[in-house]
Coordinates of C-alpha atoms in Angstrom, one line a residue:
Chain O
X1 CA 50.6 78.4 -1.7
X2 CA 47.2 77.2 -0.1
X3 CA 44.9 79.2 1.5
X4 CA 45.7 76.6 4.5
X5 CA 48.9 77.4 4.5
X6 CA 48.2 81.1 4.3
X7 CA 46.1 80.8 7.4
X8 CA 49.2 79.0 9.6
X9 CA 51.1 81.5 8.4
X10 CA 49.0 84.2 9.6
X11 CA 48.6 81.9 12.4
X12 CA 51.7 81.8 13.7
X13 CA 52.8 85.5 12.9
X14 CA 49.4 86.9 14.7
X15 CA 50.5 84.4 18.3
X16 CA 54.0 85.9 17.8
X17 CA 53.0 89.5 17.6
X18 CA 51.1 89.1 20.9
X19 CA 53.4 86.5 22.7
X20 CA 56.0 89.2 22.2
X21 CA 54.2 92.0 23.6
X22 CA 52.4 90.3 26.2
X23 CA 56.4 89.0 27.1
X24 CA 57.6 92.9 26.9
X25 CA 55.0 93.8 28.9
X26 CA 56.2 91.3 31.8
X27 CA 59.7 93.4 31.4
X28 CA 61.0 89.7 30.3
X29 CA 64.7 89.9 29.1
X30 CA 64.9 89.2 25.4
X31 CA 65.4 85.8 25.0
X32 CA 62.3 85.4 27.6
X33 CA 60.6 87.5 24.4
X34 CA 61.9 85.4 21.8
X35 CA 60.9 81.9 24.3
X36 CA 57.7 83.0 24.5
X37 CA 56.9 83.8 20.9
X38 CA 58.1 80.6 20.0
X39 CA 56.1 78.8 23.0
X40 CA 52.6 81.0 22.2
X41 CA 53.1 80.0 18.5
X42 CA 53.8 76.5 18.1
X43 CA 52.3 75.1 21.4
X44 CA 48.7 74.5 20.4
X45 CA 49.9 72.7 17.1
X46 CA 52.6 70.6 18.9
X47 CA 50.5 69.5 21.6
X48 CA 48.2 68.5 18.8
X49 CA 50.7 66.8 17.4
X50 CA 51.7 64.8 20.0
X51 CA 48.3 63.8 21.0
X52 CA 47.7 62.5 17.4
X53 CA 51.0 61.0 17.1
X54 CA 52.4 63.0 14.5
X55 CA 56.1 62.9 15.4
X56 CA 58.4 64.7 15.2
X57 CA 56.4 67.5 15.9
X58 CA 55.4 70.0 12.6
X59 CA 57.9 72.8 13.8
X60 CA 60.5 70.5 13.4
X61 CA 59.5 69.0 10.1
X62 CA 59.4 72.7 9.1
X63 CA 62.4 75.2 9.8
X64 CA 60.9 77.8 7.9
X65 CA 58.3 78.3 11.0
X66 CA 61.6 78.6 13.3
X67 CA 63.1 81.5 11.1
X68 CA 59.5 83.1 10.8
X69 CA 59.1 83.1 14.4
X70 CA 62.4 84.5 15.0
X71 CA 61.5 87.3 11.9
X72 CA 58.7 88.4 13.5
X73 CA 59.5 88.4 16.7
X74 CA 63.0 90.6 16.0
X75 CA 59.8 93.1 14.5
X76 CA 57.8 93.2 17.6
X77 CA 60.6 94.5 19.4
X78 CA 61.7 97.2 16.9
X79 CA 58.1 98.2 16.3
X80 CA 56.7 97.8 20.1
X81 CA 55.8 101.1 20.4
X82 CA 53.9 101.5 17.4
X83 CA 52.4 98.2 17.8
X84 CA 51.3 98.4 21.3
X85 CA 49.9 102.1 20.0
X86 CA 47.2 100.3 18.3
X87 CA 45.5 99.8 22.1
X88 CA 44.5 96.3 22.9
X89 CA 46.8 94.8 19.8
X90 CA 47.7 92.1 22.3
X91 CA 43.5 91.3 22.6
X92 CA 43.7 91.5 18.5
X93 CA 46.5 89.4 17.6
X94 CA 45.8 86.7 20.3
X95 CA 42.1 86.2 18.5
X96 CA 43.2 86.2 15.1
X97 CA 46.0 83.6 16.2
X98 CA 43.0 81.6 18.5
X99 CA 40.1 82.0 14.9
X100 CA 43.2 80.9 12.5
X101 CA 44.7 78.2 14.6
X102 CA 41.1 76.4 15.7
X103 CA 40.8 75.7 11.8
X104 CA 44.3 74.4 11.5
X105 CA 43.2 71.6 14.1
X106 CA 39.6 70.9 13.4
X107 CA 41.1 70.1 9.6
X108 CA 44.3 67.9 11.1
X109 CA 41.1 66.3 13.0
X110 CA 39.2 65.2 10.0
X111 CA 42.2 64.6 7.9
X112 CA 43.2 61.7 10.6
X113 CA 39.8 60.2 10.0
X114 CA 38.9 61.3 13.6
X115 CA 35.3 61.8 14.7
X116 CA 33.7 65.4 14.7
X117 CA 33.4 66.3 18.1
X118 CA 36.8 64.9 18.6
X119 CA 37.7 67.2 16.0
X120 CA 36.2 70.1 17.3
X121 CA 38.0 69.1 21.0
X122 CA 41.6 68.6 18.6
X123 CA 40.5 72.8 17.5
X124 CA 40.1 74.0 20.5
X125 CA 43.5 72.1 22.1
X126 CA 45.5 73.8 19.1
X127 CA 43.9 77.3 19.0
X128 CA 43.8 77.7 22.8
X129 CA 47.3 75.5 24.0
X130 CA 50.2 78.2 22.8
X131 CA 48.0 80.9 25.3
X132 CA 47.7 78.4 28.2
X133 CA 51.3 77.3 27.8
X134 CA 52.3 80.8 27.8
X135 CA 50.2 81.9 31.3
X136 CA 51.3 79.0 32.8
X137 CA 55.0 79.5 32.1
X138 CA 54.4 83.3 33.4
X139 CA 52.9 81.9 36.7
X140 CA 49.7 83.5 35.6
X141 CA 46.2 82.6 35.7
X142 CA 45.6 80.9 32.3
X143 CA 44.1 82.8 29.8
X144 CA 40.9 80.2 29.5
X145 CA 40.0 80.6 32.7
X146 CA 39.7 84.0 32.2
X147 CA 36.7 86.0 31.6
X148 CA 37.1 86.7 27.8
X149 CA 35.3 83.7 26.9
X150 CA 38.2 81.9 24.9
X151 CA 37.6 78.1 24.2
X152 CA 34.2 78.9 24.6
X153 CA 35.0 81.3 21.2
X154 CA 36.9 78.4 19.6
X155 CA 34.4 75.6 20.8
X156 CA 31.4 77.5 18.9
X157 CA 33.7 78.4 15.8
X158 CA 34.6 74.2 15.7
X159 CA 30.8 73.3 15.9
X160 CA 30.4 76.1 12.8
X161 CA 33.5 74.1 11.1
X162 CA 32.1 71.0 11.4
X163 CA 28.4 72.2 10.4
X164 CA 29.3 73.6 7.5
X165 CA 31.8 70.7 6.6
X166 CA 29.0 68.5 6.6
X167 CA 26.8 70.3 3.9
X168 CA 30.2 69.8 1.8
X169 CA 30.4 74.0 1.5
X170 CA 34.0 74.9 -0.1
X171 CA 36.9 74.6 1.9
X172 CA 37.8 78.3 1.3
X173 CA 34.1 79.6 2.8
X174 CA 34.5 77.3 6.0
X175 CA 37.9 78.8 6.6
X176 CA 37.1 82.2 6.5
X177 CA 33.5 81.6 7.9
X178 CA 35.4 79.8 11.3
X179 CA 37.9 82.0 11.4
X180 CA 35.6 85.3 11.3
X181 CA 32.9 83.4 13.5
X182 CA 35.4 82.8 16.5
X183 CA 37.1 86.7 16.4
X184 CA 33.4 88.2 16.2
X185 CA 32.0 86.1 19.3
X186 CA 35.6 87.6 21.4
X187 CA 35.3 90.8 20.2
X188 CA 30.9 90.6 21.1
X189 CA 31.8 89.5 24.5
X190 CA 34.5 91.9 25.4
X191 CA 32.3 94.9 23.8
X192 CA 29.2 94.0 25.6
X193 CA 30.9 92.8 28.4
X194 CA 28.9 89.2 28.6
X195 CA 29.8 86.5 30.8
X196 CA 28.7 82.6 31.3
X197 CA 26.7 81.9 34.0
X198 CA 28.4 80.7 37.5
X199 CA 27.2 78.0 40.1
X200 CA 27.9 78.3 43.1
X201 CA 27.3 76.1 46.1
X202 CA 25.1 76.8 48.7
X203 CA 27.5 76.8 51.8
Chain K
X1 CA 80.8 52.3 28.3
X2 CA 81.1 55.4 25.9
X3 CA 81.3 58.8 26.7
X4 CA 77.8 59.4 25.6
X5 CA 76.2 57.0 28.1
X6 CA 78.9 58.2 30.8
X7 CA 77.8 62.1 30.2
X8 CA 73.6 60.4 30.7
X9 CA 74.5 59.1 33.6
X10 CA 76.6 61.9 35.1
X11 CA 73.6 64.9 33.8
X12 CA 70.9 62.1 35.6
X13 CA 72.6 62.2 39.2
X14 CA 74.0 66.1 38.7
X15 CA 69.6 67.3 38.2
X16 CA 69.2 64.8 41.1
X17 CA 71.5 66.3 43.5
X18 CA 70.1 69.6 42.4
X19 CA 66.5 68.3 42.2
X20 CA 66.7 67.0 45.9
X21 CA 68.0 69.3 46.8
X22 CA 65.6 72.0 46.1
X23 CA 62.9 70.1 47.1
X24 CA 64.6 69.7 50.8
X25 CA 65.0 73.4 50.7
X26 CA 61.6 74.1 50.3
X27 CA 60.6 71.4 53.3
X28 CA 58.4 68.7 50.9
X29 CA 58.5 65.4 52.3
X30 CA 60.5 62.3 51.8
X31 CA 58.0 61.8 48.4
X32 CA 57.8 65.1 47.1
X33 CA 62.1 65.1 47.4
X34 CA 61.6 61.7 45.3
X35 CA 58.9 63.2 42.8
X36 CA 61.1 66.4 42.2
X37 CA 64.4 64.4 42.0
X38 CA 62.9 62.0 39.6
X39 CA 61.0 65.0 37.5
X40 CA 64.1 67.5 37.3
X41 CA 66.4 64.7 35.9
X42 CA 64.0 62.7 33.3
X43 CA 61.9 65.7 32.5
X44 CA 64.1 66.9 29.6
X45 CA 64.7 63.6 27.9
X46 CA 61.0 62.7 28.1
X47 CA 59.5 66.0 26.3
X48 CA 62.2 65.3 23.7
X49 CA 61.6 61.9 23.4
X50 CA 57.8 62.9 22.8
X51 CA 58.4 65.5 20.9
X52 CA 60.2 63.4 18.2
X53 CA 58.3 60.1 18.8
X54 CA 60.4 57.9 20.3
X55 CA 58.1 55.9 22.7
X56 CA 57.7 54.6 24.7
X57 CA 60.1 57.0 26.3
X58 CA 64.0 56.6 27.1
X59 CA 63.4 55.8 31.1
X60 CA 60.3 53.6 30.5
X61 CA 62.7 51.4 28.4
X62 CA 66.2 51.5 30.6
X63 CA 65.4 50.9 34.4
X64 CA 68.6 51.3 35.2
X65 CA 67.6 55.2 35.5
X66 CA 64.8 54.9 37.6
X67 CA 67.1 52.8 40.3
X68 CA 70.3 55.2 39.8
X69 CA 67.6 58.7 40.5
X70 CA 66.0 56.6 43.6
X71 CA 69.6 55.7 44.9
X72 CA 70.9 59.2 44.4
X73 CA 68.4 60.4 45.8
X74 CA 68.7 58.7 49.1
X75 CA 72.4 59.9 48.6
X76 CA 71.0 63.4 48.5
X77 CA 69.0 63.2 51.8
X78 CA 71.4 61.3 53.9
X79 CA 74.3 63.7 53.0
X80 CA 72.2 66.9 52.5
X81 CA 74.5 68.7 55.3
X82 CA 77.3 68.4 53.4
X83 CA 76.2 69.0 49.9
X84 CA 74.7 71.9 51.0
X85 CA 77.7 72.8 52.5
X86 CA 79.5 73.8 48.9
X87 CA 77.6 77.3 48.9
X88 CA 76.0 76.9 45.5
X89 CA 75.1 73.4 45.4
X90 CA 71.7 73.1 43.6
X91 CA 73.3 76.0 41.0
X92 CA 76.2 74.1 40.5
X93 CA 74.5 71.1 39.9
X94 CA 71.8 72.1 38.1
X95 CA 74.8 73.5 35.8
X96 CA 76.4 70.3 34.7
X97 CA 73.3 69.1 34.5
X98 CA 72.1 71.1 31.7
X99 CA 74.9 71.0 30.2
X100 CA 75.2 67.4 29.8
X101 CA 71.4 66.9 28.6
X102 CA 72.0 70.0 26.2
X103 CA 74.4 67.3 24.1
X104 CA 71.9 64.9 24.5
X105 CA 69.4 66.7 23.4
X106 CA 71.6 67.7 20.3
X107 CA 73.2 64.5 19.4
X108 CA 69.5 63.2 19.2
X109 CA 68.3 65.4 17.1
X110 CA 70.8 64.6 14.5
X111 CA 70.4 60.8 15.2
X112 CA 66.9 61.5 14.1
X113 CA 67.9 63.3 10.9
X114 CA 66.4 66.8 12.0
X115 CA 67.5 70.5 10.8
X116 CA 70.7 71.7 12.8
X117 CA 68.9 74.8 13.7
X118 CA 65.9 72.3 15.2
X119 CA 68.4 70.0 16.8
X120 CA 70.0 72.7 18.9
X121 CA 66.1 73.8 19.9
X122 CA 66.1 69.8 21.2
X123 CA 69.3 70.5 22.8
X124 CA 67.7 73.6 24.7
X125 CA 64.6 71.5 25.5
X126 CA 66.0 68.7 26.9
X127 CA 68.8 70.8 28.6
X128 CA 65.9 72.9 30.4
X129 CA 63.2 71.3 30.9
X130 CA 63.3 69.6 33.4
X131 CA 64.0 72.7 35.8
X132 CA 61.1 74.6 34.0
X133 CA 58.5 71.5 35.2
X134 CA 60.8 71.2 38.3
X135 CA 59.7 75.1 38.7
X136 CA 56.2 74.6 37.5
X137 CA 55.2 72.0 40.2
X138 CA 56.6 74.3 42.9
X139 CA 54.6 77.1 41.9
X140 CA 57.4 79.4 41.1
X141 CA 58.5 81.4 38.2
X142 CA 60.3 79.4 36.0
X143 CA 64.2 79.0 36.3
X144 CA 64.1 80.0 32.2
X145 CA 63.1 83.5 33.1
X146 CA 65.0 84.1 35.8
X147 CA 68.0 86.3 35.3
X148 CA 71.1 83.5 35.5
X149 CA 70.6 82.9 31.0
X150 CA 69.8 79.1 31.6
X151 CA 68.1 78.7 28.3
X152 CA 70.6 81.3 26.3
X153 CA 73.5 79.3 27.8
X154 CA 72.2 76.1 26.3
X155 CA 71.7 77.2 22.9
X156 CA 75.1 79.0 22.6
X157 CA 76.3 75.3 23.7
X158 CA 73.9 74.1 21.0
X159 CA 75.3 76.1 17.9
X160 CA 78.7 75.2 19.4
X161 CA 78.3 71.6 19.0
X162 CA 76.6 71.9 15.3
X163 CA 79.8 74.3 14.4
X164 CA 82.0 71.8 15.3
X165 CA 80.2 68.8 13.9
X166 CA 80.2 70.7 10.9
X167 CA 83.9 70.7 10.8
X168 CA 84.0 66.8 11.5
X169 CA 85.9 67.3 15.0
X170 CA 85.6 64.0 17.4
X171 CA 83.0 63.3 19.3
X172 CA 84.4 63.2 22.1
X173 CA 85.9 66.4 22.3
X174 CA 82.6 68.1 20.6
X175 CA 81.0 66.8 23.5
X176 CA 83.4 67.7 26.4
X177 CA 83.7 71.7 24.3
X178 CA 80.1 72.0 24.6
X179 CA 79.2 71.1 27.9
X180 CA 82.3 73.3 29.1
X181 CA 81.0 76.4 27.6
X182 CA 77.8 76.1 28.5
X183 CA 78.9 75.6 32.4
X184 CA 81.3 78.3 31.6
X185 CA 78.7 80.9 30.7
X186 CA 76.4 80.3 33.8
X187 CA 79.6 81.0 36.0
X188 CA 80.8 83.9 34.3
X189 CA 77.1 85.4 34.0
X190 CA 76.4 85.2 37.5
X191 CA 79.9 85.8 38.5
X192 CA 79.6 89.3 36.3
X193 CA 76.2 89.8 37.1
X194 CA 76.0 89.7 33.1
X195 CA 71.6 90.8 32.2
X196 CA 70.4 90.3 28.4
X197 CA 68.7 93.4 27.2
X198 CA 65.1 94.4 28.3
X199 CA 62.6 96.1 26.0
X200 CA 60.4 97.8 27.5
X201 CA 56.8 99.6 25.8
X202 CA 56.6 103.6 26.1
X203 CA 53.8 104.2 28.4
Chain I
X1 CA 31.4 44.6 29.3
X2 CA 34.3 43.3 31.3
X3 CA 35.0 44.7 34.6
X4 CA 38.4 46.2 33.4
X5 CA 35.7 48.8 31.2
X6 CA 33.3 49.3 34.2
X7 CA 36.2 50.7 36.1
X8 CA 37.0 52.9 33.4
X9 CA 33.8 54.2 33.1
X10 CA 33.4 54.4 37.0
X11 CA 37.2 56.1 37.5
X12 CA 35.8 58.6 35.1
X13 CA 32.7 59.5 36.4
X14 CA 34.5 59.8 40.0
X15 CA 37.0 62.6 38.6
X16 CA 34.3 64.6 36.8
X17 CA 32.5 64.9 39.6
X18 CA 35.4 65.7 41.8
X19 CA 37.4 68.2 38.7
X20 CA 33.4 70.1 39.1
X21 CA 32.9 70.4 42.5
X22 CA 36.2 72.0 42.7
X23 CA 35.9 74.4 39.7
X24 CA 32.0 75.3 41.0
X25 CA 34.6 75.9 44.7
X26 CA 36.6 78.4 42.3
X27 CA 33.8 80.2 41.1
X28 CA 34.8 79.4 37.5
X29 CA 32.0 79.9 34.9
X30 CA 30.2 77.0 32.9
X31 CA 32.7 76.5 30.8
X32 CA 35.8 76.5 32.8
X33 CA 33.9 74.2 35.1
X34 CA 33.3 72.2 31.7
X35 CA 37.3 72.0 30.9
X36 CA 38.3 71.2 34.7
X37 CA 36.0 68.2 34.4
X38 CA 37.3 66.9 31.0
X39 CA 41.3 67.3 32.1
X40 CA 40.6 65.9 35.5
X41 CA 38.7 63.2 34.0
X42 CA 40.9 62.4 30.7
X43 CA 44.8 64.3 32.1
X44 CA 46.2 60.9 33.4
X45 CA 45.3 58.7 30.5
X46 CA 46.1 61.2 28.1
X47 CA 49.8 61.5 29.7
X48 CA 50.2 57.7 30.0
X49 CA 49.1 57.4 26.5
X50 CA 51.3 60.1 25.0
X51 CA 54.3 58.5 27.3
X52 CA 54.1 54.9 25.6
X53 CA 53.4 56.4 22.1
X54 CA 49.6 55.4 22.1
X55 CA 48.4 57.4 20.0
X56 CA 45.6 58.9 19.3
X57 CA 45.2 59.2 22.7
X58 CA 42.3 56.9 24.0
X59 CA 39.5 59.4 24.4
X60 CA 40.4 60.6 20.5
X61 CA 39.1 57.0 20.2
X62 CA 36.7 56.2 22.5
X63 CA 34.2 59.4 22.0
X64 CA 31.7 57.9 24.2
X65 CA 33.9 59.3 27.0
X66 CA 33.6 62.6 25.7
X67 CA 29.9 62.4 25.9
X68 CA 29.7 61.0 29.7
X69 CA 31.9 63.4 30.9
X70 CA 29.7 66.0 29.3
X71 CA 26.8 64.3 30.6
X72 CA 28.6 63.4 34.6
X73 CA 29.5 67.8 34.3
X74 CA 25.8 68.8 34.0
X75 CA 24.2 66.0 36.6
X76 CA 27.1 67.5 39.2
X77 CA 26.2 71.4 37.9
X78 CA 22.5 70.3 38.7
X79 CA 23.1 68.3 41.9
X80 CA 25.8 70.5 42.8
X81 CA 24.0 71.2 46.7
X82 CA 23.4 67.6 47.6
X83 CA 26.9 66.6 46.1
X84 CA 28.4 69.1 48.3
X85 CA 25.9 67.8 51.5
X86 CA 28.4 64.8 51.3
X87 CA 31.2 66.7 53.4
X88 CA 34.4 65.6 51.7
X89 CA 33.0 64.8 48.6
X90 CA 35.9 66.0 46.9
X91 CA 38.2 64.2 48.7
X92 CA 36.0 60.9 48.0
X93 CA 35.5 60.8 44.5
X94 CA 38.9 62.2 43.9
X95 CA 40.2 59.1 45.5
X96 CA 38.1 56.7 44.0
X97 CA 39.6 58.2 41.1
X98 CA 42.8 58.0 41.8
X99 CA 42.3 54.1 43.3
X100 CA 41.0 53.1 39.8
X101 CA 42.8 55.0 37.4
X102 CA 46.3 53.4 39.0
X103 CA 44.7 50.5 37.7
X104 CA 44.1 51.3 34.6
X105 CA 47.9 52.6 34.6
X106 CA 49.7 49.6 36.1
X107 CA 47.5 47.0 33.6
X108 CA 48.4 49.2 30.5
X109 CA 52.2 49.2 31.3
X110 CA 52.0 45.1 31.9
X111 CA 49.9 44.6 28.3
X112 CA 52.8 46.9 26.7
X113 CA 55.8 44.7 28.1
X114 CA 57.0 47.4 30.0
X115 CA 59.3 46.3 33.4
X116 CA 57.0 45.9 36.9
X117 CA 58.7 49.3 38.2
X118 CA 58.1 51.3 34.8
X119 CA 54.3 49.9 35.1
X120 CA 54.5 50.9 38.9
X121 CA 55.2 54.6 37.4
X122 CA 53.1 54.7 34.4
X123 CA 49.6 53.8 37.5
X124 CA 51.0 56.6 39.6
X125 CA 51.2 58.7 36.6
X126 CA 47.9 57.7 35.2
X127 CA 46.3 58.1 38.8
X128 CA 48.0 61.4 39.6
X129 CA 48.0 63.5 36.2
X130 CA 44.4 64.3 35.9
X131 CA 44.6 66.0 39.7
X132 CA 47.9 67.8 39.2
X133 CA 47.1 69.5 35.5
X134 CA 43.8 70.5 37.4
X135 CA 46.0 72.3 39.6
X136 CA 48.6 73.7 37.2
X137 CA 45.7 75.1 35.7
X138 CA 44.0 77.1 38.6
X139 CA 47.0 78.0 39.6
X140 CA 47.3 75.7 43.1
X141 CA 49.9 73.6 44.5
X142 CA 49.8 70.5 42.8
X143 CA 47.6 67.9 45.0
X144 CA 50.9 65.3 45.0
X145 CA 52.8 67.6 47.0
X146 CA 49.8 67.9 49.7
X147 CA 49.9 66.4 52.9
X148 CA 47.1 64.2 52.1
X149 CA 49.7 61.4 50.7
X150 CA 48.1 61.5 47.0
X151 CA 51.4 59.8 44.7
X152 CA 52.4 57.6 47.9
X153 CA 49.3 55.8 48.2
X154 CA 49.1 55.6 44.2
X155 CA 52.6 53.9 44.3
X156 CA 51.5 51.2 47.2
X157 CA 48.8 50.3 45.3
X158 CA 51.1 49.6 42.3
X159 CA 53.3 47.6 44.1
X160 CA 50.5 45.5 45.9
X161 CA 49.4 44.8 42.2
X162 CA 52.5 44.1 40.7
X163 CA 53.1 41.8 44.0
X164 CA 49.3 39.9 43.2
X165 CA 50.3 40.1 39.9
X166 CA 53.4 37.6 40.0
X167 CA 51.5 35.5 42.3
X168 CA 48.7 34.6 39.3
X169 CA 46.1 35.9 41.0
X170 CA 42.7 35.7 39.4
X171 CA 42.5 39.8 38.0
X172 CA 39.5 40.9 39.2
X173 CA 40.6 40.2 42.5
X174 CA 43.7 42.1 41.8
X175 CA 42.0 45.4 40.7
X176 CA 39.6 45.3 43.6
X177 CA 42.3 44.8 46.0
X178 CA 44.4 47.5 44.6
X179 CA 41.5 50.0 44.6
X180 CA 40.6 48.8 48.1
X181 CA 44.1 49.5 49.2
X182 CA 44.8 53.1 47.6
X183 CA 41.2 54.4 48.9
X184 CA 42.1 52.7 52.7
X185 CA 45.6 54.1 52.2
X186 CA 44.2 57.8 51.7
X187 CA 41.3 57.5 54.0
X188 CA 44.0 56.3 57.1
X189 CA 46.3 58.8 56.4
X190 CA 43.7 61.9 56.4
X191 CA 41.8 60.3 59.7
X192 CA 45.0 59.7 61.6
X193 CA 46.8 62.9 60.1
X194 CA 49.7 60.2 59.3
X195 CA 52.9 62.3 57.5
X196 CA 56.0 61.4 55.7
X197 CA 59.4 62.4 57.3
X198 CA 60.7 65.9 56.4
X199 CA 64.4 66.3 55.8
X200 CA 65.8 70.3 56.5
X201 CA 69.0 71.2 55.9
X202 CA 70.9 72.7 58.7
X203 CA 71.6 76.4 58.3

């Protein structure tokens, strides 16, 4: 038992938590709940997957993820209330999932001999995809484009992976350095309420 | 001529029909019908062809599909009065449709050596989505979440088949079982107006 | 530098500047303008990559694409006014896009042994991916199902190549041509408000 494999672990319970309630919250039936816990979870790493050719797909390789999912997701709905009581838990869980997941890619990056800021792009695809996959399946506006500042978050926390990869720092410290660098920035920029600057055209 | 490639080709020309249809109903033009028609019926096999790695994909390497969609298709327009005529058309379509690619999805996934419980998630993928990017290109809310248990119906299908693989029935009448149920439970959920359970959060 | 590579570069340059302008028309912030760009830009090749088991996809390769795109993004955020002067500019690059990328499609499917209709599909593909994930993503009706004849005019121009093709014509005649066809094609149809047939269904 790896730290790495602790993280997609955490990972994938953390998407499922807020997949869940954000599909509770959209009165979804309950197998619309359990599609989009599966879908907010394992999208980012299988579109990863299938962009780097690693077929068939992790979730498949893996059943264990299947019955997890399906654990945790039977536990959102008994605990909704007291899960939703914890205000913004949908906010929390979707960073911890988006800080834990960035890692999981930036390392399948490097591990397929890929080059940095390709890398860094592979992070961002797998911490951001399960959330896009998931607003776009709800016919909402996805959540990227939103103004949480969300790839931006996992962009920054890819650069910091990458960084401190190359002064050959211990696995462990990059990890948890990433992962804590990418949930600090969301929850900065939510507190203090910053925003990227716009462009508009003259008209 | 087995039953397998007799059940592809009668799932390709029942998403058509429905596909086509659709697309007539909501007034695109003679391309869009043909982008919609084409879309609905190969979308299913070609995320679970990617999905598992076998590329390039199923209708890329038998163009016997692409001709049988386009002739359908022109089927669909020049008899659209009539087809439309059986109240229920695109549903009942759409129906056999997922029915049929629900096996293929299944039997695949055990070609391939997968977990059962992974091969009836192929099953469900190939079964469905081809409406849900059918859905997503019109803008609407995906057929998945709507309240007719499209996805439900195609993994009860799914654990049927592995049930009965497990027992070493025939092929042929795993096959024919499977795709009756799954037709059977669309009917009798719309017939019944049957809902799954929502969960809602305590405001 | 062969002229196959300059058209790559130039189909690339013509849908960042086109996936900009339109997310600066949005209102999105730097970085959303940043991701519109690079899925524009990179969504058709990825998809034709991922569809004939290419993989890593090209720009996981190539990461000097990664870097113009970046570069193309901040000339358009900087020249954003006098892009915008050119009335239609949109519309323009977005076609020159789409003229060259069906290239790039159609060649890719002949240098895989893929049958002259498959290739056909895999340019329209190629050519109209980029546009319609843009769309998917803001939440618009995809740009193949506008009236503006996007796919159709992607589709003529693979024919016209396949058809120059057989003929042993000399190549970079047959990429110019084919360009030259697909930009006349949309330029005609916008000027002269051309439209395909509808087909309603009689209530």
């Amino acid at each position: 038992m790896t730290i790495f494999s602790t993280l997609d672990i955490l990972g994938t319970i953390a998407f499922v938590i807020s997949g869940s309630l954000s599909a509770m919250n959209r009165k979804l039936d309950l197998f619309g709940i359990f599609i989009i816990a599966f879908v907010t979870s394992i999208g980012g790493g299988t579109i990863r997957d299938i962009l780097i050719g690693n077929t068939p797909v992790s979730w498949m390789q893996n059943t264990t993820t299947i019955y997890l999912i399906g654990g945790v997701t039977i536990f959102s709905i008994i605990f909704r209330n007291k899960l939703d009581y914890l205000k913004g838990s949908i906010f929390l869980f979707d960073t911890i999932g988006l800080g834990v997941f960035t890692i999981m890619g930036v390392e399948t990056g490097i591990n397929a001999g890929l080059d940095p800021i390709v890398s860094v792009a592979l992070g961002a695809t797998t911490g951001c995809f399960g959330g896009v996959v998931r607003d776009i399946l709800c016919n909402e506006i996805p959540v990227i484009f939103r103004k949480e500042i969300y790839a931006t978050a996992s962009i920054a926390g890819g650069f910091c992976f990458m960084i401190l990869y190359t002064f050959k720092i211990d696995e462990n410290i990059i990890y948890i350095s990433t992962a804590l660098l990418i949930i600090l920035i969301r929850l900065l920029v939510v507190k203090y309420k910053i925003a990227l600057p716009l462009f508009t055209i003259r008209s």
